[in-house]
Short mmCIF file of C-alpha atoms in Angstrom, two decimals:
data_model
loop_
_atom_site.label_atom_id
_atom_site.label_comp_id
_atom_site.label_asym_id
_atom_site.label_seq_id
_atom_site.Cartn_x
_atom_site.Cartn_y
_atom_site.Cartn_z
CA UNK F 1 2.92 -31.60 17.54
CA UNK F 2 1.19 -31.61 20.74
CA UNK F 3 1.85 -35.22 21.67
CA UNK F 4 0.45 -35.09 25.22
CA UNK F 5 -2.44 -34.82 23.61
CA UNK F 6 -2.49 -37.86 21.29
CA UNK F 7 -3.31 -40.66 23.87
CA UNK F 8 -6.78 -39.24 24.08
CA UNK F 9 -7.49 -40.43 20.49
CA UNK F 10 -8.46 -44.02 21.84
CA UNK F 11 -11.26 -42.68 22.99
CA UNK F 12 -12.52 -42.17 19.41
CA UNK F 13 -15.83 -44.56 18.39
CA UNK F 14 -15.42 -47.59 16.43
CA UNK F 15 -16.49 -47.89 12.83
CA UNK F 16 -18.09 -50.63 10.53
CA UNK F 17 -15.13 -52.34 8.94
CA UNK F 18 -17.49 -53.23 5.68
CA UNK F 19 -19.14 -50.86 3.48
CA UNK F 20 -22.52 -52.09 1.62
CA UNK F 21 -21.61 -51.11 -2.16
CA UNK F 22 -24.18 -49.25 -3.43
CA UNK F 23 -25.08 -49.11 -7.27
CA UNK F 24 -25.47 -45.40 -8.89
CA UNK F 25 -26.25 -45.09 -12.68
CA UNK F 26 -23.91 -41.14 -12.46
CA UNK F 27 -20.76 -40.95 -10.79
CA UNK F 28 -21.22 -40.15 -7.04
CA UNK F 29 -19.25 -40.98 -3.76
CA UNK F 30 -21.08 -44.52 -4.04
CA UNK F 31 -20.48 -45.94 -7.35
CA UNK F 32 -19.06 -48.97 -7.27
CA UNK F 33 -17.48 -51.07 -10.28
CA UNK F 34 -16.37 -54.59 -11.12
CA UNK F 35 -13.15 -55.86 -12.39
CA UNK F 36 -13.31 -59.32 -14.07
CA UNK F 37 -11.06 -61.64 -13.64
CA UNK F 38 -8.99 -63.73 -16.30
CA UNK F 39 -8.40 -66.25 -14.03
CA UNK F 40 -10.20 -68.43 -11.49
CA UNK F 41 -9.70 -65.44 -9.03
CA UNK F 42 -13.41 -63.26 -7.82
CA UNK F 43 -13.67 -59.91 -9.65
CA UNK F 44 -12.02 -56.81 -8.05
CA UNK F 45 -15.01 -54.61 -6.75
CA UNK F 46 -14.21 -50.83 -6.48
CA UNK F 47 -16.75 -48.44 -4.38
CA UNK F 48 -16.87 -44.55 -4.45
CA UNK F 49 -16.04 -42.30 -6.83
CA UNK F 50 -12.54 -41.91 -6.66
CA UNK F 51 -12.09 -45.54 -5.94
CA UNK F 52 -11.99 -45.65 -1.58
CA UNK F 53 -12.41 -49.28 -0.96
CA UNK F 54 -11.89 -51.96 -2.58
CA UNK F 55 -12.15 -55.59 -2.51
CA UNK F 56 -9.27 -57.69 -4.70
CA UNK F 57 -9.50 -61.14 -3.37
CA UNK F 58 -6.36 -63.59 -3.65
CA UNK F 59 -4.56 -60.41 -5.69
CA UNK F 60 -0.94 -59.68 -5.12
CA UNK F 61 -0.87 -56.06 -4.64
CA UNK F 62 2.65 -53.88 -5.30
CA UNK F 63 2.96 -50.58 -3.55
CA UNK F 64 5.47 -48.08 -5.47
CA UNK F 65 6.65 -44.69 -3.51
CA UNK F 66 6.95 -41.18 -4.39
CA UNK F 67 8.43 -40.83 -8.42
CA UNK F 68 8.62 -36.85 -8.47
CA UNK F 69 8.87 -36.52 -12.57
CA UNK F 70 11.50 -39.09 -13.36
CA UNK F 71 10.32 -41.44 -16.01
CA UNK F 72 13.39 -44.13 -16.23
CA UNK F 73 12.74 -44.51 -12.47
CA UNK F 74 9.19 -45.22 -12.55
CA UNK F 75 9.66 -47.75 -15.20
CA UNK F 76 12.68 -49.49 -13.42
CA UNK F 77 10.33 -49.23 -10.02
CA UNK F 78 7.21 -51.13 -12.58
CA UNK F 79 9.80 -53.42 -14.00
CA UNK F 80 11.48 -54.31 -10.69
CA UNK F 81 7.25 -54.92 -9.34
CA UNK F 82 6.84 -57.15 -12.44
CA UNK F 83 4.26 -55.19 -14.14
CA UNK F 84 5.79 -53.75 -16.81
CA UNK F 85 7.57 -55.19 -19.55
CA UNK F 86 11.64 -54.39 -19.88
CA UNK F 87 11.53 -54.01 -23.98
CA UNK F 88 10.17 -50.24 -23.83
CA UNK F 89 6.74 -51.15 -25.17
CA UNK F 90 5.38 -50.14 -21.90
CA UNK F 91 3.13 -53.47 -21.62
CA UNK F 92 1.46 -54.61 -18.37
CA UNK F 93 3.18 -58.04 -17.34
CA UNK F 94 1.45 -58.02 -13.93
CA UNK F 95 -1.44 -60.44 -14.76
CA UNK F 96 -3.83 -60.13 -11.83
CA UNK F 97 -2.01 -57.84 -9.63
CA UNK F 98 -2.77 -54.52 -8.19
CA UNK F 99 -0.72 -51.88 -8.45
CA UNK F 100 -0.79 -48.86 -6.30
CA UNK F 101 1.15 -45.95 -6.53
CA UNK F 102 1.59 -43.48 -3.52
CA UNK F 103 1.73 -40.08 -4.84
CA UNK F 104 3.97 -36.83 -5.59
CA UNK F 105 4.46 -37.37 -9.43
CA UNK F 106 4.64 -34.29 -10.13
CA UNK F 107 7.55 -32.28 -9.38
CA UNK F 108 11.23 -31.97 -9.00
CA UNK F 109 11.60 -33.89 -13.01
CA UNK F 110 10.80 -33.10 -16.30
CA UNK F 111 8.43 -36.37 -17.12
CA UNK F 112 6.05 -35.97 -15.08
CA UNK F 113 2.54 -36.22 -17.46
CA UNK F 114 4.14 -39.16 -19.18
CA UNK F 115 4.78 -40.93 -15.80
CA UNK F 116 1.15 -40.01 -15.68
CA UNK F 117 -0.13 -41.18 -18.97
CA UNK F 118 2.62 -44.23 -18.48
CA UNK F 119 0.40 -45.32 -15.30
CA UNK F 120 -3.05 -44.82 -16.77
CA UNK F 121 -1.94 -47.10 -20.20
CA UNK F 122 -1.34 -49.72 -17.78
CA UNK F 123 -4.48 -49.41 -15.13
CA UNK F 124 -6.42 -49.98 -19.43
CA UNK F 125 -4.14 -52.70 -20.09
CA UNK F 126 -4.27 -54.83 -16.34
CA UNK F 127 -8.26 -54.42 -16.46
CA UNK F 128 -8.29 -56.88 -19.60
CA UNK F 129 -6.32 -59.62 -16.80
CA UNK F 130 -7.97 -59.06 -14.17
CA UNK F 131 -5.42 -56.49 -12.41
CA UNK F 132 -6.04 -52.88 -11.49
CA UNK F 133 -3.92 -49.97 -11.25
CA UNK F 134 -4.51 -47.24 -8.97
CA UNK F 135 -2.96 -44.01 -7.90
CA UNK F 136 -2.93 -41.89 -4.20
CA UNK F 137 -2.39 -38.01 -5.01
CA UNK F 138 0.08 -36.45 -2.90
CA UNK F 139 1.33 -32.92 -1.36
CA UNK F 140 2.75 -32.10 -5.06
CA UNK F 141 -0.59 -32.83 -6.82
CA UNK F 142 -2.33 -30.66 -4.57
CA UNK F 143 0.18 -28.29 -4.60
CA UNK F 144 0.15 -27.64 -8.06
CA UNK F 145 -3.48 -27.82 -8.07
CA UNK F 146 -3.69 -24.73 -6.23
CA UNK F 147 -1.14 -22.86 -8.08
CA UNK F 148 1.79 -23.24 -6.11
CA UNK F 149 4.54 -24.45 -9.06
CA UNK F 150 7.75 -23.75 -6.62
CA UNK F 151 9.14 -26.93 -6.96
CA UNK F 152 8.94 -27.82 -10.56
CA UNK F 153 11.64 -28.62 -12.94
CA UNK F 154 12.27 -26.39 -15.86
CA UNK F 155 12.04 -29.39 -18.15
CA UNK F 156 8.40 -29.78 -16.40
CA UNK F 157 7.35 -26.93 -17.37
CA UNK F 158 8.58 -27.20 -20.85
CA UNK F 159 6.99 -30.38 -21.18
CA UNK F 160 3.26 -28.80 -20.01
CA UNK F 161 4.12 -26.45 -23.20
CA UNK F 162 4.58 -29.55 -25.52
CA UNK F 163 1.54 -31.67 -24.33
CA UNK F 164 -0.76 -28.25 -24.91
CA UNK F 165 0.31 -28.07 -28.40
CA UNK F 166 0.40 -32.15 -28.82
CA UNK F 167 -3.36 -31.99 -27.45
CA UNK F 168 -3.66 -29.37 -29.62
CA UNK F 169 -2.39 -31.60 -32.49
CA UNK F 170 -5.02 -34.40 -31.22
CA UNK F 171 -8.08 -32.09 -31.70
CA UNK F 172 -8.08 -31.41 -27.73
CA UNK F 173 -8.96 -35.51 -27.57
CA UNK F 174 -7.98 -35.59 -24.02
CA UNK F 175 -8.47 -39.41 -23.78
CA UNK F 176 -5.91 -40.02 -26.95
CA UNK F 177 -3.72 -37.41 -26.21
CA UNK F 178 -3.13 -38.61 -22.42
CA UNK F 179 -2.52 -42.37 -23.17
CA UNK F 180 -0.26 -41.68 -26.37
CA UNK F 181 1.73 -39.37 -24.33
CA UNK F 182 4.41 -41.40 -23.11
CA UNK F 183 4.93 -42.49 -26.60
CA UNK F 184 5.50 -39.69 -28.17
CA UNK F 185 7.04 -37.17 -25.31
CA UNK F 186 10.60 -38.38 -25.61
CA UNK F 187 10.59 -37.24 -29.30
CA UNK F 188 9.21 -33.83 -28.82
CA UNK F 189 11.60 -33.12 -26.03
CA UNK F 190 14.28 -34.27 -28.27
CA UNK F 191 12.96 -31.89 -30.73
CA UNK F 192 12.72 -29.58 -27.99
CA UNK F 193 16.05 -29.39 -27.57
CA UNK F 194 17.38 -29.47 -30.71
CA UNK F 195 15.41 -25.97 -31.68
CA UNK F 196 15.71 -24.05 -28.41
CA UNK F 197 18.59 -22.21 -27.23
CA UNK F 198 19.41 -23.28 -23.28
CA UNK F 199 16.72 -21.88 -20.61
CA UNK F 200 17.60 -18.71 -18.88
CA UNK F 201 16.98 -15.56 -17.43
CA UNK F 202 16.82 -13.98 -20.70
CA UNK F 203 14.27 -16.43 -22.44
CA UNK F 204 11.02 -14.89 -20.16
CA UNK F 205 8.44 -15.24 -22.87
CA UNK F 206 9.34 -19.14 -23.21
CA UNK F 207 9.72 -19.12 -19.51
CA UNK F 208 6.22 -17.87 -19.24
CA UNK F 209 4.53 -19.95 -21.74
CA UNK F 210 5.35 -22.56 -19.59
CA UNK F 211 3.56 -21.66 -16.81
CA UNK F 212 1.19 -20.19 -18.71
CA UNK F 213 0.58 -23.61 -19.78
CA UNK F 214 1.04 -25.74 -16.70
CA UNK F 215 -1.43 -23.19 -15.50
CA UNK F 216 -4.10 -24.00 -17.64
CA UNK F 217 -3.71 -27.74 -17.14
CA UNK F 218 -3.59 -27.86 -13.38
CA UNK F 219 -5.60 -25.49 -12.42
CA UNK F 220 -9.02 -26.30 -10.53
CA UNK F 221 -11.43 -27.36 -13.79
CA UNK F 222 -8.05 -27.82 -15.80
CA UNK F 223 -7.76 -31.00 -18.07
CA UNK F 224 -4.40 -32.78 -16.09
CA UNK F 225 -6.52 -31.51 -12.64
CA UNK F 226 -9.57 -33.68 -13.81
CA UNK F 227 -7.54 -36.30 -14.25
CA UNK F 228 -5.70 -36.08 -11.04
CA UNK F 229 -9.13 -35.88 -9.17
CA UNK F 230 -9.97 -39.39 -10.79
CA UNK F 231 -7.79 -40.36 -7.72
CA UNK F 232 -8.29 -40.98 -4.48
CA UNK F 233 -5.97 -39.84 -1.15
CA UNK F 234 -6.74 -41.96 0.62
CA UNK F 235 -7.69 -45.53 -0.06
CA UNK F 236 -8.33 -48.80 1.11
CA UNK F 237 -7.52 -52.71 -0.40
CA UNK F 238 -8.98 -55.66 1.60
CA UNK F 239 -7.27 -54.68 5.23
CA UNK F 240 -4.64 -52.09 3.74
CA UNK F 241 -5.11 -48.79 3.89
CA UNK F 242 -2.96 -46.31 1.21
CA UNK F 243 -2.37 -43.05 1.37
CA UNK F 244 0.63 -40.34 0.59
CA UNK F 245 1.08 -38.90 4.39
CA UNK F 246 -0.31 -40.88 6.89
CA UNK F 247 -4.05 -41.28 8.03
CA UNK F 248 -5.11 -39.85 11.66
CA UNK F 249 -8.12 -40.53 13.66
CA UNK F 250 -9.72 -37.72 13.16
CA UNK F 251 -9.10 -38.14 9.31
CA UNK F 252 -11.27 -41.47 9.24
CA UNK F 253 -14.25 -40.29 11.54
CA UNK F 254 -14.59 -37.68 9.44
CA UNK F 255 -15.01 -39.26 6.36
CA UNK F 256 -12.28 -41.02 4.09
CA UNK F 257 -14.95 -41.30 1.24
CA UNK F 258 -15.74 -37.94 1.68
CA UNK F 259 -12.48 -36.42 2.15
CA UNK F 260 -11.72 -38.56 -1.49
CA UNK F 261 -14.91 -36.60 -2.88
CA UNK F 262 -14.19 -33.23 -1.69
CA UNK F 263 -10.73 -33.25 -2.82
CA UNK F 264 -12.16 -34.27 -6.64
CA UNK F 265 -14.68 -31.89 -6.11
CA UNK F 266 -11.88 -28.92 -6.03
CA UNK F 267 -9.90 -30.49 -8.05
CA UNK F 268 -13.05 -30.44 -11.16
CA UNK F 269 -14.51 -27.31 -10.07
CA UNK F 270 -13.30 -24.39 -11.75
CA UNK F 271 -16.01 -21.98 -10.86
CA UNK F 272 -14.18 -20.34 -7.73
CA UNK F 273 -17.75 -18.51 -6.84
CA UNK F 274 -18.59 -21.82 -5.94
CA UNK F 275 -18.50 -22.97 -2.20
CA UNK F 276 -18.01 -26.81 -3.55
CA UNK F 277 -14.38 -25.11 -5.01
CA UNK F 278 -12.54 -24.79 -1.32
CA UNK F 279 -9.72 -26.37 -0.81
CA UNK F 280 -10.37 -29.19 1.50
CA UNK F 281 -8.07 -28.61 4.72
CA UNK F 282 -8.49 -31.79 6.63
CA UNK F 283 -6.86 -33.38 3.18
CA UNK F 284 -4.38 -31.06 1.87
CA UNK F 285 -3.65 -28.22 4.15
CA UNK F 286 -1.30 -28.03 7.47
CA UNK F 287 0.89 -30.47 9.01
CA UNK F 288 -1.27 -32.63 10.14
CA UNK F 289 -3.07 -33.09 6.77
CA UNK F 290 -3.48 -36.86 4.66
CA UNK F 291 -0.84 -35.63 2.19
CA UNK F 292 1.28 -33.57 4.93
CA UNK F 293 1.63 -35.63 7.70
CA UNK F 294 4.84 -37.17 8.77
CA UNK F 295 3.84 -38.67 12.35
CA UNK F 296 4.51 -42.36 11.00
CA UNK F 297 7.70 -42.06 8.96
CA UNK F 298 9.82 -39.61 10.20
CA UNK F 299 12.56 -41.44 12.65
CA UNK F 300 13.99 -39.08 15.58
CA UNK F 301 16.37 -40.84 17.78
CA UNK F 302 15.94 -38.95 20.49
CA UNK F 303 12.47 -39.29 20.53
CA UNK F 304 11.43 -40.81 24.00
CA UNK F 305 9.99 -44.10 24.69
CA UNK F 306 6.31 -42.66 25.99
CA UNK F 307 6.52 -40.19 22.79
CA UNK F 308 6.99 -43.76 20.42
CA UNK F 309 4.28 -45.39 22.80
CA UNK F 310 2.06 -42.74 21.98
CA UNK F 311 2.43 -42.61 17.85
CA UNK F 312 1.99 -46.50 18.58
CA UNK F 313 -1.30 -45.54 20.19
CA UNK F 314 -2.18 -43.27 17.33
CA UNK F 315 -1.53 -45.68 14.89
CA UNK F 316 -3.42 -48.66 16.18
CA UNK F 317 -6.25 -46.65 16.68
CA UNK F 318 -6.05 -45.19 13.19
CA UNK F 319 -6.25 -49.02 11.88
CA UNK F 320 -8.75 -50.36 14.44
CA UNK F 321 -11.36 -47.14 13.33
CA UNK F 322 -11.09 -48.13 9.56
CA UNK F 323 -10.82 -51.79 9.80
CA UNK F 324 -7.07 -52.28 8.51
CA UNK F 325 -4.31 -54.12 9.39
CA UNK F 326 -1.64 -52.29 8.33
CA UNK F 327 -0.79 -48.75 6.33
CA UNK F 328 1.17 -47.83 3.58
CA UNK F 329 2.65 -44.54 3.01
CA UNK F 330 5.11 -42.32 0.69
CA UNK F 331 6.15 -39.10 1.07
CA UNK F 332 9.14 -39.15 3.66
CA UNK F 333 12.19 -40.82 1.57
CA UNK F 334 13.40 -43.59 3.67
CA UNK F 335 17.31 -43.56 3.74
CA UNK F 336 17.32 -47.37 4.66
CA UNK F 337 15.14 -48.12 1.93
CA UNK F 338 11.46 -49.61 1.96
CA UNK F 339 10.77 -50.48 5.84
CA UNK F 340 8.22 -51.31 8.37
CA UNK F 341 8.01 -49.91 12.10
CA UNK F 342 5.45 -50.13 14.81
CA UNK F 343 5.05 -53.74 15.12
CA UNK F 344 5.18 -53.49 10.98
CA UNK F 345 1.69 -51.67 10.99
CA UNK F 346 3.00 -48.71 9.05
CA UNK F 347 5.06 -48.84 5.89
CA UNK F 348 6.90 -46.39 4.19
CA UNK F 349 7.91 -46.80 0.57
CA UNK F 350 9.28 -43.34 -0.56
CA UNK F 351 12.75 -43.73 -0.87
CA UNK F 352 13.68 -40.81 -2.80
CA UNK F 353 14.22 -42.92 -6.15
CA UNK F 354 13.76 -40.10 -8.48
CA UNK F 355 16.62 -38.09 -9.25
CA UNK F 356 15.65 -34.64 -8.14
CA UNK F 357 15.62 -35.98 -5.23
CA UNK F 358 17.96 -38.63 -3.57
CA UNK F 359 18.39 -40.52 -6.58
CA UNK F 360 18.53 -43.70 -5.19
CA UNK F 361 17.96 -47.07 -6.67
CA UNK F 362 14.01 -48.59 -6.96
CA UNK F 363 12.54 -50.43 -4.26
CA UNK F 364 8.85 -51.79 -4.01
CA UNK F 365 6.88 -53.29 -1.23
CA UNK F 366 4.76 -56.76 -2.18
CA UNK F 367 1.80 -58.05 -0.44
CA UNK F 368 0.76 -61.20 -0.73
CA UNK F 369 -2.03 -62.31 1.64
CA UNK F 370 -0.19 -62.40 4.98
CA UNK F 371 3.15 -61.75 3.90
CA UNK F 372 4.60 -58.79 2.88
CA UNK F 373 8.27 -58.37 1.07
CA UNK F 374 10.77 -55.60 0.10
CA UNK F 375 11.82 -56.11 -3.59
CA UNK F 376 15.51 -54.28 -3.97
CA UNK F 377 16.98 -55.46 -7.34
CA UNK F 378 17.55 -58.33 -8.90
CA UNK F 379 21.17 -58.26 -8.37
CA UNK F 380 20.55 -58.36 -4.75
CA UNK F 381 18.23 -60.91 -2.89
CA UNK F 382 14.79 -60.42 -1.88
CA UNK F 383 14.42 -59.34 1.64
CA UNK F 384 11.01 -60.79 2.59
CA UNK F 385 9.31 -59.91 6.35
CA UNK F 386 7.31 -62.68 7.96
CA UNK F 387 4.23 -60.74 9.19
CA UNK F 388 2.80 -62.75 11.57
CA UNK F 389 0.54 -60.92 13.07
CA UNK F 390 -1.38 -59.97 9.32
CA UNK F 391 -4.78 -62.54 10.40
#
């Protein structure tokens, strides 16, 4: 990166911190939506379609990191947050909180559309308390959205093979097939592997079925594609702002409503002829990208102390241009765990949990009106983080 070239970004115009929400009878980047509230707490109100900003007032909110396919480490993550039950009946146990989860599910593990189907059974179940769950795509989504399956599992691809035929089974239902998923998906694998011989070189035609199948899901206009492009990449909670990456400048004057739209435009657009079917660049494309970029959460000693001053500069301008306090990001796994940096306005909650990747143990950030926390374990003590400066 050029970084002489980031202090010029202050110059950048300021933007309205509010958004009017604007009532539309057909989905559209200005629906907006209401979340009652079981308690004496305001609704959550939702506006744009995927969700880009939303109000939760008085809500705790819970901010989970990158889970790359591994289903006993997402649950421990939702358990450890406190909204999920620890009997294995998968039931919400947050109440009124929202949940956000930052991205790169798929990938690198073997449950990844019942981590998905896991996530949306609980954003049904915390709507009927007042809570909400929502979901950030990352790199991985998009990568797999446009065909690019170099970094999935084996047992991934094996389990896009069983969820074909269990849709299949369902009468192509998608809505039953999805949610059930997680119930059922540990008994076909087990099945699975009780019938097949091990995966190899010389098992192409079941090697190919699976891609043949993961193909048809994810692919632009796919079933699993329309459901990832029910989610936003980038999106904003009160004065938080949530996204897999890290959100530039640039990013927000151009549009994070429409960057949300364009992205689950390509994502539901199968029809390649179609000019509404590009891959959006500014989102998902090059280093600098929402679901790319590393600027905030990638530590280099050596960096030097006008090089920090300037990602400082970045940052704050970043926050001041959409009207946020404070960002929240995955995709970097953090070897120290969950942590904070630049005066605590960035946070980055990947820590490689899932275990294709570092597996390490579950961590989750809280945020609870000004304060914000770093939940570990429960064999270890809660390392909470004043943050005074969150008025």
């Amino acid at each position: 990166m050029a970084m002489a070239s980031l202090s010029s970004l202050n110059s950048l115009p300021m933007q309205p911190t509010s958004r009017k929400l604007i009532e539309s009878p057909s989905p559209s980047p200005s629906t907006s939506l209401n979340i009652g509230s079981s308690g004496n707490l305001k609704p959550i109100v939702i506006s744009g379609d995927p969700p880009t900003f939303v109000s939760a007032p008085g809500r705790r909110i819970v901010a989970v990191g990158d889970l790359h396919g591994d289903l006993a480490k997402a649950r421990g993550a939702l358990e450890l947050a406190g909204v999920l039950s620890s009997d294995g009946q998968d039931t919400w146990t947050g109440q009124e909180t929202v949940l956000v989860q930052l991205g790169d599910i798929l990938d690198r593990g073997e449950d990844e559309i019942a981590i998905l189907s896991l996530l949306r059974s609980l954003q049904i179940q915390a709507k009927e308390y007042g809570g909400a769950v929502f979901q950030v795509n990352g790199n991985h989504e998009t990568m797999n959205v446009e065909g690019d399956f170099r970094f999935v599992d084996s047992g991934g691809f094996d389990e896009c093979s069983d969820f074909l035929e269990y849709l299949d089974d369902c009468g192509h239902n998608w809505e039953d097939a999805f949610t059930s998923w997680v119930e059922v998906s540990e008994i076909w694998k087990e099945e699975r592997k009780m019938s097949q011989s091990l995966w190899g070189p010389w098992n192409l035609v079941k090697r190919q079925k699976g891609v043949t199948a993961r193909s048809i899901l994810l692919r632009p206009g796919g079933p699993l594609a329309c459901e990832l492009a029910r989610h936003p990449v980038v999106l904003k909670i009160d004065d938080w702002v949530f996204c897999h990456g890290g959100l530039l400048p640039h990013h927000v004057t151009y549009g994070i409503e429409k960057i949300n739209y364009e992205v689950s435009k390509w994502m539901t657009n199968g029809n390649e002829d179609n000019h509404e079917s590009t891959i959006p660049f500014i989102a998902t494309r090059g280093y600098d990208s929402v679901v790319w970029n590393r600027l905030y959460s990638r530590d280099n000693p050596d960096l030097e102390d006008y090089h920090v001053e300037q990602i400082q500069s970045v940052l704050d301008t970043t926050l001041q241009v959409v009207g946020a306090k404070a960002m929240v990001v995955g995709h970097t796994p953090q070897t120290t765990g969950v942590n904070c940096k630049y005066n605590c306005s960035i946070w980055r909650v990947d820590v490689g949990m899932s275990s294709g990747v570092h597996d390490s143990r579950p961590e989750v950030l809280e945020i609870r009106g000004n304060k914000t926390r770093v939940i570990r374990s429960e064999s270890d003590s809660i390392s909470e983080l004043q943050a005074a400066d969150y008025i």
